[in-house]
Short mmCIF file of C-alpha atoms in Angstrom, two decimals:
data_model
loop_
_atom_site.label_atom_id
_atom_site.label_comp_id
_atom_site.label_asym_id
_atom_site.label_seq_id
_atom_site.Cartn_x
_atom_site.Cartn_y
_atom_site.Cartn_z
CA UNK F 1 17.01 -33.90 -31.50
CA UNK F 2 13.32 -33.35 -30.65
CA UNK F 3 10.85 -34.41 -33.25
CA UNK F 4 8.37 -31.75 -34.24
CA UNK F 5 5.01 -33.11 -35.22
CA UNK F 6 2.97 -30.99 -37.56
CA UNK F 7 -0.71 -31.69 -37.38
CA UNK F 8 -2.62 -30.77 -40.51
CA UNK F 9 -5.72 -28.83 -39.73
CA UNK F 10 -8.77 -30.31 -41.34
CA UNK F 11 -10.48 -27.90 -43.73
CA UNK F 12 -13.55 -26.33 -42.16
CA UNK F 13 -16.66 -26.18 -44.30
CA UNK F 14 -18.47 -22.91 -43.65
CA UNK F 15 -21.86 -21.64 -44.72
CA UNK F 16 -20.15 -19.61 -47.44
CA UNK F 17 -18.78 -22.81 -49.01
CA UNK F 18 -22.24 -24.36 -48.95
CA UNK F 19 -23.75 -21.23 -50.47
CA UNK F 20 -21.19 -21.22 -53.31
CA UNK F 21 -21.70 -24.94 -53.91
CA UNK F 22 -25.44 -24.44 -54.26
CA UNK F 23 -24.86 -21.64 -56.78
CA UNK F 24 -22.50 -23.81 -58.82
CA UNK F 25 -24.95 -26.72 -58.81
CA UNK F 26 -27.76 -24.41 -59.90
CA UNK F 27 -25.66 -23.17 -62.83
CA UNK F 28 -24.69 -26.71 -63.87
CA UNK F 29 -28.28 -27.94 -63.58
CA UNK F 30 -29.70 -25.01 -65.53
CA UNK F 31 -30.42 -27.04 -68.73
CA UNK F 32 -32.32 -29.65 -66.74
CA UNK F 33 -34.28 -26.98 -64.89
CA UNK F 34 -35.12 -25.26 -68.19
CA UNK F 35 -36.44 -28.49 -69.70
CA UNK F 36 -38.46 -29.29 -66.59
CA UNK F 37 -40.00 -25.82 -66.60
CA UNK F 38 -41.82 -26.34 -69.92
CA UNK F 39 -45.23 -26.27 -68.23
CA UNK F 40 -46.86 -22.81 -68.15
CA UNK F 41 -47.34 -22.94 -64.37
CA UNK F 42 -43.68 -23.74 -63.79
CA UNK F 43 -42.62 -20.99 -66.18
CA UNK F 44 -44.76 -18.51 -64.25
CA UNK F 45 -43.31 -19.67 -60.94
CA UNK F 46 -39.77 -19.45 -62.30
CA UNK F 47 -40.41 -15.93 -63.58
CA UNK F 48 -41.71 -14.77 -60.20
CA UNK F 49 -38.82 -16.44 -58.36
CA UNK F 50 -36.13 -14.89 -60.58
CA UNK F 51 -37.80 -11.46 -60.54
CA UNK F 52 -37.95 -11.35 -56.75
CA UNK F 53 -34.35 -12.51 -56.34
CA UNK F 54 -32.87 -10.24 -59.01
CA UNK F 55 -34.69 -7.14 -57.76
CA UNK F 56 -33.88 -7.71 -54.10
CA UNK F 57 -30.28 -8.95 -54.33
CA UNK F 58 -28.57 -5.53 -54.90
CA UNK F 59 -30.30 -4.06 -51.84
CA UNK F 60 -29.47 -7.15 -49.83
CA UNK F 61 -25.78 -6.98 -50.72
CA UNK F 62 -25.57 -3.24 -50.00
CA UNK F 63 -27.42 -3.76 -46.73
CA UNK F 64 -25.11 -6.47 -45.43
CA UNK F 65 -22.03 -4.47 -46.45
CA UNK F 66 -23.32 -1.46 -44.53
CA UNK F 67 -24.13 -3.70 -41.58
CA UNK F 68 -20.54 -4.96 -41.66
CA UNK F 69 -19.17 -1.41 -41.74
CA UNK F 70 -21.25 -0.48 -38.70
CA UNK F 71 -20.22 -3.62 -36.80
CA UNK F 72 -16.54 -2.91 -37.52
CA UNK F 73 -16.28 0.85 -37.19
CA UNK F 74 -19.23 2.11 -35.12
CA UNK F 75 -19.16 1.41 -31.41
CA UNK F 76 -22.40 1.02 -29.43
CA UNK F 77 -20.95 3.68 -27.14
CA UNK F 78 -21.59 6.24 -29.90
CA UNK F 79 -25.33 5.65 -29.62
CA UNK F 80 -25.15 5.70 -25.84
CA UNK F 81 -23.63 9.19 -25.96
CA UNK F 82 -26.44 10.38 -28.23
CA UNK F 83 -29.25 9.31 -25.92
CA UNK F 84 -30.88 11.64 -23.40
CA UNK F 85 -30.56 10.71 -19.76
CA UNK F 86 -34.31 10.29 -19.27
CA UNK F 87 -35.41 6.82 -20.49
CA UNK F 88 -38.73 8.11 -21.88
CA UNK F 89 -36.99 10.74 -23.99
CA UNK F 90 -34.32 8.24 -25.05
CA UNK F 91 -36.89 5.97 -26.73
CA UNK F 92 -37.73 8.18 -29.78
CA UNK F 93 -34.05 9.15 -30.14
CA UNK F 94 -33.09 5.49 -30.24
CA UNK F 95 -35.83 4.91 -32.83
CA UNK F 96 -34.54 7.75 -34.99
CA UNK F 97 -31.01 6.34 -34.68
CA UNK F 98 -32.18 3.48 -36.90
CA UNK F 99 -32.05 5.96 -39.78
CA UNK F 100 -28.34 6.62 -39.37
CA UNK F 101 -27.19 3.31 -37.82
CA UNK F 102 -29.03 0.70 -39.88
CA UNK F 103 -28.60 -3.02 -39.53
CA UNK F 104 -30.31 -6.26 -40.41
CA UNK F 105 -32.58 -8.07 -37.97
CA UNK F 106 -29.90 -10.60 -37.04
CA UNK F 107 -27.33 -7.88 -36.35
CA UNK F 108 -29.67 -5.67 -34.31
CA UNK F 109 -30.06 -8.27 -31.55
CA UNK F 110 -26.36 -8.45 -30.55
CA UNK F 111 -26.06 -4.66 -30.92
CA UNK F 112 -28.98 -4.21 -28.51
CA UNK F 113 -27.31 -6.62 -26.11
CA UNK F 114 -24.07 -4.63 -26.25
CA UNK F 115 -26.03 -1.43 -25.58
CA UNK F 116 -27.67 -2.96 -22.51
CA UNK F 117 -24.29 -4.24 -21.34
CA UNK F 118 -22.90 -0.70 -21.61
CA UNK F 119 -25.64 0.74 -19.42
CA UNK F 120 -28.12 1.99 -22.02
CA UNK F 121 -31.70 1.86 -20.65
CA UNK F 122 -33.47 -1.34 -21.64
CA UNK F 123 -36.34 0.54 -23.30
CA UNK F 124 -33.99 2.53 -25.55
CA UNK F 125 -31.94 -0.54 -26.52
CA UNK F 126 -35.07 -2.51 -27.41
CA UNK F 127 -36.41 0.43 -29.42
CA UNK F 128 -33.21 0.49 -31.43
CA UNK F 129 -33.46 -3.30 -31.87
CA UNK F 130 -36.81 -2.86 -33.62
CA UNK F 131 -36.07 0.37 -35.49
CA UNK F 132 -32.65 -0.33 -37.02
CA UNK F 133 -33.75 -3.04 -39.49
CA UNK F 134 -37.09 -1.38 -40.31
CA UNK F 135 -36.65 2.37 -40.87
CA UNK F 136 -33.17 2.57 -42.39
CA UNK F 137 -32.71 4.22 -45.82
CA UNK F 138 -31.87 0.95 -47.60
CA UNK F 139 -35.19 -0.61 -46.61
CA UNK F 140 -37.12 2.53 -47.56
CA UNK F 141 -35.43 2.78 -50.97
CA UNK F 142 -36.05 -0.92 -51.60
CA UNK F 143 -39.73 -0.38 -50.74
CA UNK F 144 -39.92 2.54 -53.17
CA UNK F 145 -38.39 0.40 -55.93
CA UNK F 146 -40.71 -2.52 -55.19
CA UNK F 147 -43.80 -0.26 -55.22
CA UNK F 148 -42.96 2.26 -57.97
CA UNK F 149 -46.55 3.44 -58.36
CA UNK F 150 -47.31 3.66 -54.64
CA UNK F 151 -44.99 6.15 -52.91
CA UNK F 152 -47.41 6.19 -49.97
CA UNK F 153 -46.23 2.69 -49.07
CA UNK F 154 -42.79 4.07 -48.18
CA UNK F 155 -44.22 6.66 -45.81
CA UNK F 156 -46.71 4.20 -44.34
CA UNK F 157 -44.00 1.62 -43.71
CA UNK F 158 -41.75 4.20 -42.09
CA UNK F 159 -44.48 5.50 -39.80
CA UNK F 160 -45.77 2.04 -38.89
CA UNK F 161 -42.31 0.63 -38.15
CA UNK F 162 -41.12 3.67 -36.18
CA UNK F 163 -44.35 3.69 -34.19
CA UNK F 164 -43.93 -0.02 -33.43
CA UNK F 165 -40.40 0.51 -32.13
CA UNK F 166 -41.31 3.52 -29.98
CA UNK F 167 -44.52 2.03 -28.58
CA UNK F 168 -42.70 -1.14 -27.59
CA UNK F 169 -39.95 0.95 -25.98
CA UNK F 170 -42.41 2.97 -23.93
CA UNK F 171 -44.41 -0.16 -23.11
CA UNK F 172 -41.28 -1.87 -21.82
CA UNK F 173 -40.38 1.21 -19.80
CA UNK F 174 -43.80 1.13 -18.10
CA UNK F 175 -44.42 -2.61 -17.74
CA UNK F 176 -41.09 -4.37 -18.34
CA UNK F 177 -39.08 -5.87 -15.52
CA UNK F 178 -35.33 -6.09 -15.29
CA UNK F 179 -35.43 -9.74 -14.22
CA UNK F 180 -37.10 -10.72 -17.50
CA UNK F 181 -33.78 -10.04 -19.25
CA UNK F 182 -31.15 -12.69 -18.54
CA UNK F 183 -28.07 -11.63 -16.57
CA UNK F 184 -25.78 -12.71 -19.40
CA UNK F 185 -27.25 -9.96 -21.59
CA UNK F 186 -26.21 -7.31 -19.05
CA UNK F 187 -22.56 -8.29 -19.02
CA UNK F 188 -20.57 -5.99 -21.25
CA UNK F 189 -18.63 -7.45 -24.17
CA UNK F 190 -14.94 -6.49 -23.87
CA UNK F 191 -13.40 -5.19 -27.05
CA UNK F 192 -10.41 -7.15 -28.30
CA UNK F 193 -7.55 -4.73 -28.91
CA UNK F 194 -5.94 -6.77 -31.66
CA UNK F 195 -9.15 -7.30 -33.53
CA UNK F 196 -8.85 -6.42 -37.21
CA UNK F 197 -11.73 -4.15 -38.18
CA UNK F 198 -11.62 -5.20 -41.83
CA UNK F 199 -11.80 -8.84 -40.78
CA UNK F 200 -14.83 -8.00 -38.63
CA UNK F 201 -16.43 -6.24 -41.61
CA UNK F 202 -15.80 -9.18 -43.94
CA UNK F 203 -17.00 -11.79 -41.44
CA UNK F 204 -20.14 -9.81 -40.51
CA UNK F 205 -21.03 -9.19 -44.16
CA UNK F 206 -20.38 -12.84 -45.07
CA UNK F 207 -22.50 -14.13 -42.21
CA UNK F 208 -25.38 -11.73 -42.91
CA UNK F 209 -25.30 -12.34 -46.67
CA UNK F 210 -25.45 -16.12 -46.35
CA UNK F 211 -28.12 -15.97 -43.66
CA UNK F 212 -30.27 -13.33 -45.33
CA UNK F 213 -29.70 -14.84 -48.78
CA UNK F 214 -31.18 -18.11 -47.61
CA UNK F 215 -34.27 -16.36 -46.31
CA UNK F 216 -34.53 -14.36 -49.55
CA UNK F 217 -34.57 -17.60 -51.54
CA UNK F 218 -37.20 -18.97 -49.18
CA UNK F 219 -39.33 -15.88 -49.68
CA UNK F 220 -38.95 -16.03 -53.44
CA UNK F 221 -39.96 -19.70 -53.43
CA UNK F 222 -43.00 -18.85 -51.31
CA UNK F 223 -44.00 -16.01 -53.65
CA UNK F 224 -43.57 -18.29 -56.67
CA UNK F 225 -45.59 -21.05 -55.03
CA UNK F 226 -48.39 -18.68 -54.08
CA UNK F 227 -48.54 -17.39 -57.65
CA UNK F 228 -49.29 -20.85 -59.11
CA UNK F 229 -50.57 -23.10 -56.31
CA UNK F 230 -53.15 -20.84 -54.72
CA UNK F 231 -56.28 -20.63 -56.90
CA UNK F 232 -57.08 -17.07 -58.03
CA UNK F 233 -60.53 -17.28 -56.48
CA UNK F 234 -58.94 -17.88 -53.05
CA UNK F 235 -56.90 -14.71 -53.38
CA UNK F 236 -59.95 -12.82 -54.59
CA UNK F 237 -61.89 -14.06 -51.56
CA UNK F 238 -59.03 -13.11 -49.25
CA UNK F 239 -58.79 -9.68 -50.83
CA UNK F 240 -62.48 -9.19 -50.12
CA UNK F 241 -62.04 -9.97 -46.41
CA UNK F 242 -59.67 -7.28 -45.20
CA UNK F 243 -59.43 -8.41 -41.57
CA UNK F 244 -58.64 -12.00 -42.53
CA UNK F 245 -56.07 -10.81 -45.09
CA UNK F 246 -54.34 -8.72 -42.42
CA UNK F 247 -54.09 -11.69 -40.05
CA UNK F 248 -52.88 -14.04 -42.79
CA UNK F 249 -50.17 -11.63 -43.97
CA UNK F 250 -49.03 -10.97 -40.40
CA UNK F 251 -48.65 -14.69 -39.71
CA UNK F 252 -46.93 -15.16 -43.08
CA UNK F 253 -44.40 -12.46 -42.16
CA UNK F 254 -43.57 -14.28 -38.92
CA UNK F 255 -43.19 -17.67 -40.62
CA UNK F 256 -41.21 -16.59 -43.70
CA UNK F 257 -38.72 -14.52 -41.64
CA UNK F 258 -37.50 -12.51 -44.63
CA UNK F 259 -34.70 -9.97 -44.54
CA UNK F 260 -36.04 -6.42 -44.36
CA UNK F 261 -34.00 -5.39 -47.42
CA UNK F 262 -35.85 -7.98 -49.53
CA UNK F 263 -39.34 -8.41 -48.09
CA UNK F 264 -40.83 -5.50 -50.07
CA UNK F 265 -40.30 -7.35 -53.34
CA UNK F 266 -42.12 -10.40 -52.02
CA UNK F 267 -44.98 -8.21 -50.82
CA UNK F 268 -45.11 -6.42 -54.17
CA UNK F 269 -45.46 -9.76 -55.98
CA UNK F 270 -48.73 -10.40 -54.11
CA UNK F 271 -50.47 -7.75 -56.18
CA UNK F 272 -53.85 -9.46 -55.88
CA UNK F 273 -54.11 -8.29 -52.25
CA UNK F 274 -54.91 -4.73 -51.09
CA UNK F 275 -52.12 -2.47 -49.92
CA UNK F 276 -53.03 -2.59 -46.21
CA UNK F 277 -52.41 -6.35 -45.68
CA UNK F 278 -49.14 -6.04 -47.55
CA UNK F 279 -48.18 -3.08 -45.35
CA UNK F 280 -48.87 -5.23 -42.28
CA UNK F 281 -46.54 -7.85 -43.79
CA UNK F 282 -43.79 -5.24 -44.14
CA UNK F 283 -44.17 -3.82 -40.63
CA UNK F 284 -44.54 -7.12 -38.77
CA UNK F 285 -41.70 -8.98 -40.54
CA UNK F 286 -38.71 -6.90 -39.34
CA UNK F 287 -40.20 -6.65 -35.83
CA UNK F 288 -41.01 -10.27 -35.04
CA UNK F 289 -40.42 -13.55 -36.88
CA UNK F 290 -39.29 -17.06 -36.08
CA UNK F 291 -35.57 -16.36 -36.40
CA UNK F 292 -35.82 -13.20 -34.30
CA UNK F 293 -37.72 -15.04 -31.58
CA UNK F 294 -34.96 -17.67 -31.48
CA UNK F 295 -32.23 -15.02 -31.42
CA UNK F 296 -33.96 -13.05 -28.67
CA UNK F 297 -34.50 -16.19 -26.57
CA UNK F 298 -30.83 -17.12 -26.90
CA UNK F 299 -29.58 -13.58 -26.20
CA UNK F 300 -31.99 -12.19 -23.61
CA UNK F 301 -33.55 -15.38 -22.27
CA UNK F 302 -36.78 -17.29 -22.79
CA UNK F 303 -38.68 -15.21 -20.26
CA UNK F 304 -37.95 -12.12 -22.33
CA UNK F 305 -38.86 -13.67 -25.69
CA UNK F 306 -42.08 -15.18 -24.33
CA UNK F 307 -43.32 -11.70 -23.40
CA UNK F 308 -41.64 -9.42 -25.94
CA UNK F 309 -42.44 -11.33 -29.15
CA UNK F 310 -46.25 -11.66 -28.70
CA UNK F 311 -46.53 -8.04 -27.56
CA UNK F 312 -44.49 -6.88 -30.55
CA UNK F 313 -46.69 -8.91 -32.90
CA UNK F 314 -49.88 -7.23 -31.66
CA UNK F 315 -48.35 -3.73 -31.53
CA UNK F 316 -46.89 -4.06 -35.04
CA UNK F 317 -50.27 -5.04 -36.51
CA UNK F 318 -52.04 -2.15 -34.77
CA UNK F 319 -49.36 0.39 -35.76
CA UNK F 320 -49.38 -0.84 -39.38
CA UNK F 321 -53.17 -0.53 -39.54
CA UNK F 322 -53.03 2.95 -38.02
CA UNK F 323 -50.33 4.05 -40.49
CA UNK F 324 -52.32 2.54 -43.36
CA UNK F 325 -55.51 4.30 -42.30
CA UNK F 326 -53.59 7.59 -42.08
CA UNK F 327 -51.57 7.40 -45.29
CA UNK F 328 -52.98 4.83 -47.73
#
């Protein structure tokens, strides 16, 4: 009689397990954290950190759930059918599609790759890549909540982000080369017939929540640190030098790499700065940051990222300044 050997599969620790473990440790260590935060500076930092996280978390959760729904139930072919045949006319349509097919920054890169693999013009796919995480209703509502007394910030962010996406699309149409995009990005991704759409939704939402949640915590820590570590006179000096403040906030957006559903609350916490530098922070962040550069290099190739990311950075700053001058 043959002997059947059953091999026990070792439990796999995922990012979700790590995320839950960190939450449990934070709850258990709460008394120690409370005692350590007796200093006024630490209390201020803790208040800023909690305020940013609590305000942004509902929008973050709703955003990743919607991203999961789109990944599971909306095919990239639907956008391809919506686009005009002419690449130049397809660019603004792809930008406007970000309003109805939103997604986070991490999700927009593979969606753009699938669009290119299905024959969508490169310029239109890249426009959608930039527009989807920046002009969708969740981001705009979160911006309105973060800036309750400044409704112009919502319009300025929408105009600046949409202009960035469309300008980069037209710029790629005029100056981009097909060989700058790796061949692997042009190979279509076959759809698995037995794939469970609800499993895709759950996995996409889990992945995006853990990834974006980590960056939200990083942004909240940065906002808390800036509120107590940076002397007020430095911020006053920066506020008085508008050009320098714009450059600093643009670089900060690239380095922090915040999720677009949460970055408005971090920007709102920096109330000592004028609105224009904070608008630049909100327009640049969803368009180009360190995690997006890494994702683009891995998906489309280093040659693409080395050209697309710096150009996007400059265009985003210029479009944000133009939108600010027009609206703010």
